[in-house]
XYZ file of C-alpha atoms in Angstrom:
397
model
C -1.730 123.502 -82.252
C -5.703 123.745 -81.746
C -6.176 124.517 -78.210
C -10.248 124.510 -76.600
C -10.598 126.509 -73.867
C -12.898 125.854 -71.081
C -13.322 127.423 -67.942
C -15.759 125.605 -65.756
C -14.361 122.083 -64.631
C -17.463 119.901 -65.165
C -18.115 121.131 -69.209
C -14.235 120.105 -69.501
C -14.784 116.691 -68.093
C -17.659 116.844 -70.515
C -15.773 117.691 -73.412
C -12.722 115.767 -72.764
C -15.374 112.661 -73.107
C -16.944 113.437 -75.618
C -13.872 114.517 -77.823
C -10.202 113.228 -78.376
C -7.544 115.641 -77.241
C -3.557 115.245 -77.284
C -3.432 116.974 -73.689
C -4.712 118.786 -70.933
C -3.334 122.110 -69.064
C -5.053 123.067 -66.209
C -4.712 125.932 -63.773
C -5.333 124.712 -60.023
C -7.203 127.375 -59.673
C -10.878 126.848 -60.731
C -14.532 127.895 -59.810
C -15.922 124.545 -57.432
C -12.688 122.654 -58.397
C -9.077 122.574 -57.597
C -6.732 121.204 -60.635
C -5.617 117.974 -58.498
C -9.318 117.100 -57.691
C -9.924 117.546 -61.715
C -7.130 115.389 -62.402
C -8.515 112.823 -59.899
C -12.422 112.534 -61.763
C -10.324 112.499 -64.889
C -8.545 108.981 -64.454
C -11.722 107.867 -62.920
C -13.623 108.192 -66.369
C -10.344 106.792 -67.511
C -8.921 109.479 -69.682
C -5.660 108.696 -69.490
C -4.172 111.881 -71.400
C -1.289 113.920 -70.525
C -2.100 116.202 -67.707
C 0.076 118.844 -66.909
C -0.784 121.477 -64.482
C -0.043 125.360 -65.060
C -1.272 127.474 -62.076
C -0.312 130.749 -61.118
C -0.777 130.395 -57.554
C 2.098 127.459 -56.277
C 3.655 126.395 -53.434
C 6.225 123.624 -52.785
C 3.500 121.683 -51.332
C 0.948 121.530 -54.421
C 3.870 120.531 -56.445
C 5.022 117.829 -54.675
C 1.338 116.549 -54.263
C 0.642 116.892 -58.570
C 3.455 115.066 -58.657
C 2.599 112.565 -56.435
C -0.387 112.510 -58.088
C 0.950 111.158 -60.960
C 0.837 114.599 -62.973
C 2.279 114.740 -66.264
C 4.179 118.298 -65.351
C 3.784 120.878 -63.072
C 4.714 124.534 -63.830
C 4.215 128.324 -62.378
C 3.347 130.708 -64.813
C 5.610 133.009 -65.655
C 7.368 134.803 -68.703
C 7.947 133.541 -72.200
C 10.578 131.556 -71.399
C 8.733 129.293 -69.061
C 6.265 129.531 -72.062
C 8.587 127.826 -73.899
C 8.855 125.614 -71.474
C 5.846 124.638 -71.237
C 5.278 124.121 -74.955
C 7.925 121.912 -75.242
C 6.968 119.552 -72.448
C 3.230 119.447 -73.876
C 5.234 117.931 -77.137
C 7.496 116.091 -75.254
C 4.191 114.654 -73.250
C 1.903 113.972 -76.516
C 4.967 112.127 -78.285
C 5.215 109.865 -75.065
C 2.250 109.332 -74.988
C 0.926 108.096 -78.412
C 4.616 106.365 -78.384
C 2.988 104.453 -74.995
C -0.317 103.890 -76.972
C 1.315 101.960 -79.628
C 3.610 100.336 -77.498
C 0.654 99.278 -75.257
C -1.171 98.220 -78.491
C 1.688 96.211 -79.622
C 2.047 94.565 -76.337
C -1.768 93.119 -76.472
C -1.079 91.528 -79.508
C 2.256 90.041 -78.262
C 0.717 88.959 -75.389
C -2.308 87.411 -77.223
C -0.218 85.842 -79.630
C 2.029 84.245 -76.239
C 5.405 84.519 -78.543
C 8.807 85.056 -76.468
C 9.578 88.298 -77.828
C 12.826 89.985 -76.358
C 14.636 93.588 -77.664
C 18.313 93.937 -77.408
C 19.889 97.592 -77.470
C 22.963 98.479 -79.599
C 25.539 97.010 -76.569
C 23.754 93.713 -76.818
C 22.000 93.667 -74.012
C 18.343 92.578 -73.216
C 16.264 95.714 -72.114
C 12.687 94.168 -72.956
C 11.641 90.146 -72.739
C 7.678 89.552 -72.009
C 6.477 86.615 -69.776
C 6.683 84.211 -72.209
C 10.059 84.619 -72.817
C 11.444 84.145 -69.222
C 8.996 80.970 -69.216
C 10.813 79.500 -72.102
C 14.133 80.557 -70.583
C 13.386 79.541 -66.996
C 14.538 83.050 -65.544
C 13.581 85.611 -63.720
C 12.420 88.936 -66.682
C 15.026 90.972 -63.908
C 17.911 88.368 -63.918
C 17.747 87.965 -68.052
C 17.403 92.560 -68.625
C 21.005 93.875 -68.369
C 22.626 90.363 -69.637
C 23.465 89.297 -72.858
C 22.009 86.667 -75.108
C 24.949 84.371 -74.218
C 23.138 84.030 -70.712
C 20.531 81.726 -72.633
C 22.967 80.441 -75.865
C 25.902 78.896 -76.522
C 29.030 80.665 -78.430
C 28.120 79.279 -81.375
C 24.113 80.507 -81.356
C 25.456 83.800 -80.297
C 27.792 84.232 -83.712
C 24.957 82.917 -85.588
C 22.755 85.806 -84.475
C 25.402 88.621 -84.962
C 25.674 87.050 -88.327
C 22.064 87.553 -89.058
C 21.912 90.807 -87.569
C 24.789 91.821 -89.904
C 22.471 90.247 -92.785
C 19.650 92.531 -92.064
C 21.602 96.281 -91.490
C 23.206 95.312 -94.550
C 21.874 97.218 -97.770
C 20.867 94.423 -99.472
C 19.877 92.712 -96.623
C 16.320 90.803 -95.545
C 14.126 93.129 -93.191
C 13.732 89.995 -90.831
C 15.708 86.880 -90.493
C 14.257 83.152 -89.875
C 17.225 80.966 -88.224
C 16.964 77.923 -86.129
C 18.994 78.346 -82.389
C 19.076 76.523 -79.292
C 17.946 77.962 -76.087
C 19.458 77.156 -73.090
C 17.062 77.278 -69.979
C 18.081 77.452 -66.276
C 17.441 74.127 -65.298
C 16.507 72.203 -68.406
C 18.040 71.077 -71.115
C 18.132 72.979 -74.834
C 15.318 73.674 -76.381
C 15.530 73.889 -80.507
C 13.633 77.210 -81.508
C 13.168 79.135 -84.476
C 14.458 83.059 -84.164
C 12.647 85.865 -85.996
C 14.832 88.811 -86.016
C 14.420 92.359 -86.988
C 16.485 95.741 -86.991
C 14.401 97.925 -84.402
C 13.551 101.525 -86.689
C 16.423 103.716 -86.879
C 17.622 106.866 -88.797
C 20.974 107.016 -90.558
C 24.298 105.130 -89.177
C 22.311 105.118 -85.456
C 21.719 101.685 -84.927
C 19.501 101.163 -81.889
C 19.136 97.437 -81.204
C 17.370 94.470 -82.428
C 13.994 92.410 -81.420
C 12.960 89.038 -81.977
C 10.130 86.508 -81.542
C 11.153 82.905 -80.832
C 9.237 80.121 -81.047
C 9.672 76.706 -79.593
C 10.127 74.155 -82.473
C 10.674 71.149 -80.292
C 7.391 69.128 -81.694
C 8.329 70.025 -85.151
C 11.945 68.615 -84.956
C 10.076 65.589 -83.483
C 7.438 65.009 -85.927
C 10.227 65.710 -88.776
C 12.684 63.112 -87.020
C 9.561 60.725 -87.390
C 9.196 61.626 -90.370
C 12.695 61.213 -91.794
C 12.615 57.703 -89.798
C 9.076 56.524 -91.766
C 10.766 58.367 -95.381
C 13.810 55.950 -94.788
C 11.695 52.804 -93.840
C 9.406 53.324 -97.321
C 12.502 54.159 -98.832
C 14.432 50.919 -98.446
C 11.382 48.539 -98.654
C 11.754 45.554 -100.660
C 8.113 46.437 -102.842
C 7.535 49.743 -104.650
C 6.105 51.930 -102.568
C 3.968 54.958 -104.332
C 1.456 57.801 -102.881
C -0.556 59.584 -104.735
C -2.466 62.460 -103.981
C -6.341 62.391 -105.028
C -7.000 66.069 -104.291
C -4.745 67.105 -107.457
C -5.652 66.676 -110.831
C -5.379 63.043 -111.937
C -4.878 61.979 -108.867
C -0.242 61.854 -109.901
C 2.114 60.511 -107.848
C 3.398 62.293 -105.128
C 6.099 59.925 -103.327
C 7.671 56.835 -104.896
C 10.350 54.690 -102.952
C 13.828 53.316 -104.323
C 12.654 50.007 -105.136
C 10.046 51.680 -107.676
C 12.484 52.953 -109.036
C 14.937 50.107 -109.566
C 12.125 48.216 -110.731
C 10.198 50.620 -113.363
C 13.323 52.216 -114.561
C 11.823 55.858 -114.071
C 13.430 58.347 -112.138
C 11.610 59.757 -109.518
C 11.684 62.807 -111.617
C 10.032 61.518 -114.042
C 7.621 59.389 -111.838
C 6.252 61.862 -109.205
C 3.409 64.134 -111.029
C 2.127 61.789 -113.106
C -0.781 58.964 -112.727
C 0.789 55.711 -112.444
C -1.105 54.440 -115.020
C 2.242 55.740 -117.621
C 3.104 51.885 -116.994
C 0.196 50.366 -118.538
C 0.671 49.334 -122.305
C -1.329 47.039 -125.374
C -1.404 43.706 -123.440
C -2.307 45.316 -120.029
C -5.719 43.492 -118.817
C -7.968 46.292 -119.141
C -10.379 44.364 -116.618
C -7.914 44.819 -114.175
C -7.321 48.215 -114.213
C -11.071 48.807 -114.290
C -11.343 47.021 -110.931
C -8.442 49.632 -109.895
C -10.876 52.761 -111.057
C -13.948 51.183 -109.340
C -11.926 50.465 -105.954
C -10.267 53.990 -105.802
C -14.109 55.599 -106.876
C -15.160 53.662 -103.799
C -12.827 54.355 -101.710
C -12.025 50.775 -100.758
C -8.736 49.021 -101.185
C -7.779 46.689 -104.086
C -4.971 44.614 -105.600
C -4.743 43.065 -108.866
C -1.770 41.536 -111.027
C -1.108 43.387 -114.065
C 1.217 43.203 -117.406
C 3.066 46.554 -116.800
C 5.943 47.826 -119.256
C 9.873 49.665 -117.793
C 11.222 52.887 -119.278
C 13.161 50.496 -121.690
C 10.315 49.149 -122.551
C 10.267 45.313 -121.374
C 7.289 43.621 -119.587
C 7.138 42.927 -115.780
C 4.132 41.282 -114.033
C 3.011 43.722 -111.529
C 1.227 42.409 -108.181
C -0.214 46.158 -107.371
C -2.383 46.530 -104.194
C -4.000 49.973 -103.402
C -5.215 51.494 -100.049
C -6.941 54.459 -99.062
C -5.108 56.920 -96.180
C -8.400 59.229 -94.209
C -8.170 61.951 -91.879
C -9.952 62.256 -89.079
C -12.978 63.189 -90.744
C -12.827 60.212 -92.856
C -11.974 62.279 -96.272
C -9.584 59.906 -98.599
C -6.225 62.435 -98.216
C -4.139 59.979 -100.267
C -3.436 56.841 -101.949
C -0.865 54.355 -100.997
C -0.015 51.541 -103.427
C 2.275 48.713 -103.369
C 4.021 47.271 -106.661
C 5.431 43.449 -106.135
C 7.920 42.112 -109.854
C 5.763 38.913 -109.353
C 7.557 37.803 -113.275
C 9.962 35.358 -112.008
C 6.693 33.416 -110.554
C 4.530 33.915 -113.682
C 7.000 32.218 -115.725
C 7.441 29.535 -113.328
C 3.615 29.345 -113.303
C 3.213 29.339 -117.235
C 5.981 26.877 -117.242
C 4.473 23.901 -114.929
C 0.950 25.234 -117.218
C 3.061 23.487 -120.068
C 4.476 20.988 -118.333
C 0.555 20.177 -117.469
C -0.577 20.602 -120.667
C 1.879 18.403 -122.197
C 0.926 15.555 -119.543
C -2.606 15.444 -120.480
C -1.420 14.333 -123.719
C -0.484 11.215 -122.570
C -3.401 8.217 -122.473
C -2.100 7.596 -118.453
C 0.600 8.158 -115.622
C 1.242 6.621 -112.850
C 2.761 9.332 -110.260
C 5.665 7.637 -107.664
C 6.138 9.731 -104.486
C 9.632 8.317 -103.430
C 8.921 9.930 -99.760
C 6.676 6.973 -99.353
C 7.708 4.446 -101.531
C 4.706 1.983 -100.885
C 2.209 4.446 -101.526
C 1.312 4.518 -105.036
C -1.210 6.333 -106.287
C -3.248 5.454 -109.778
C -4.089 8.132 -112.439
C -2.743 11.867 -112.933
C -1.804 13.936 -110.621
C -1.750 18.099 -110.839
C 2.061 18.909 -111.235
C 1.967 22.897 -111.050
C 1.072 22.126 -107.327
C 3.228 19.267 -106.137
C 6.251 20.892 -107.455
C 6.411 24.585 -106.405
C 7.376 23.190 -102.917
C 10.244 21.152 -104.530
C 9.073 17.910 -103.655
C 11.061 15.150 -105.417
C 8.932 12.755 -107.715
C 8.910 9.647 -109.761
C 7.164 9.535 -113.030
C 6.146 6.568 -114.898
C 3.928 6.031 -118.102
């Protein structure tokens, strides 16, 4: 121990500013100064070290006002065994308080970070919670310290935490444990939280207790409900249903619903990762897919028909129309695209094209609309449209 000796009160207050010391012992005796008034201009320049007074001269009444006073330890001085004494509550003081220093440092950043922290001891019994935590639970900090945690859980939460706890003393154990557990307030009804749970330091087989952080996970179950909800909806559309994700390279798929799938023949495997453009082949309009590039350079939405090829390798007329998803800032975050098997109607469109083109061959044609018998109209008239609403009709030559 390095010990600085000073004999006139003021150059200690002095030096104990100036410096950083471990602890002060102080005789009550001293020239201008008694050892309680140096105590007292002490903690008003708010040196809060231990102070432990060591006079010669005692009564009954000093002691009991250094106590009072809030005095780390008061002894009379005496032989080497009150020496002793004396040396050991100096260490016993210095450990306390640089133990109360971290604590206290510990404790700002709790409360800054406004967690519900809580330590149990070995019996399982709360002996710490902070504010926050007897917020979340609705009780009192002195009704929840001497309970257990099946004050603010049900049986089930409670056997999931000894589990965890048993995770973590194990050997080959995690140092902390995530775990989702409901918390039951006073009043209200459960709240979903996430538990962070640690060992508290211990030597040897002496197992001192636990502490955790919880946080309150209710918005997160909410937005992931909404999620799930939205996932299903894009999932059972009737139209492929793809996002892709601009900010990677080659701007691959990142999402692709079941009826992209079913109508591609790709996996979603094999789909997500990849640019969508694997579907093109030799007879895909290459105008088309040019306006695509020029729309998703722009940042404007788009939708073109194109000749796109399965995994087996057979053509499909694709309807595809592209839009743009900003954040707030109005940064394109993703693309969402929509993929329509339009085939069955370009066959029945290239059909009635054949059908036309196999009129026109004729010198003329009278067309009969048997809806309205007496209205007959003179020359050709356009098939491909009449007929895609199934209308009934009469030809003549």
């Amino acid at each position: 121990v390095a010990v600085t000796s000073v004999t006139d009160p003021e150059a200690a207050l002095d030096r104990l500013t100036e410096g950083a010391f471990d602890c002060v012992v102080s005789d009550y005796e001293m020239p201008g100064m008694d050892g309680l008034t140096f105590f007292d201009a002490l903690r008003e320049r708010d040196r809060r070290v231990p102070f432990v007074l060591y006079t010669g001269k005692g009564s009954e009444e000093i002691a009991s006002q250094a106590l009072n006073a809030g005095v780390t330890g008061y002894f009379q001085k005496g032989g080497p065994e009150q020496l002793r004494r004396l040396a050991n509550r100096v260490e016993q003081a210095v450990e306390e308080h640089r133990t109360r220093e971290v604590a206290d440092r510990y404790s700002t950043v709790i409360d800054a970070l406004g967690y519900p922290v809580y330590v149990v001891d070995e019996t399982g019994v709360f002996t710490f919670v902070n504010e926050p935590f007897a917020a979340l639970t609705e009780y009192d900090r002195e009704e929840i310290l001497g309970s257990t945690p099946d004050l603010i859980k049900g049986p089930e939460a409670v056997a999931e935490a000894e589990n965890r706890l048993g995770n973590v003393l194990s050997s080959a154990g995690p140092d902390v444990e995530h775990f989702g557990v409901d918390i039951v307030p006073k009043e209200s009804e459960s709240i979903p939280c996430r538990d962070h749970m640690a060992a508290l330091p211990y030597e040897g087989e002496c197992f001192e207790g636990s502490v955790g952080i919880l946080r309150d996970v209710s918005d997160e179950h909410e937005r992931r409900e909404e999620l799930e909800t939205k996932t299903r909806a894009l999932d059972e559309a009737p139209v492929g249903i793809t996002i892709t994700d601009p900010d990677l390279p080659d701007n691959p798929m990142v999402y692709v619903n079941d009826r992209f799938v079913e109508m591609t023949g790709y996996d979603r495997e094999e789909a997500v990762g990849v640019n969508c453009r694997f579907l093109q082949g030799d007879d895909t309009d290459g105008e088309s897919v040019a306006r695509l590039r020029r729309a998703i350079d722009a940042g404007e939405p788009e939708s073109v028909e194109l000749l796109n090829y399965r995994k087996d390798g057979t053509e499909f007329w694709n309807r595809v129309s592209i839009a743009p998803i900003r954040d707030d800032d109005g940064r394109v975050t993703e693309w969402v695209g929509f993929q329509e098997d339009i085939t069955a109607f370009k066959e029945r469109e290239a059909a009635l094209k054949r059908q036309n083109d196999r009129l026109d061959s004729f010198a003329g044609i009278v067309s009969h609309d048997l809806r309205n018998p007496l209205n007959v109209a003179r020359g050709r008239v356009d098939l491909a449209a009449e007929t895609r609403d199934g209308d009934a009709e009469h030809l003549a030559v």
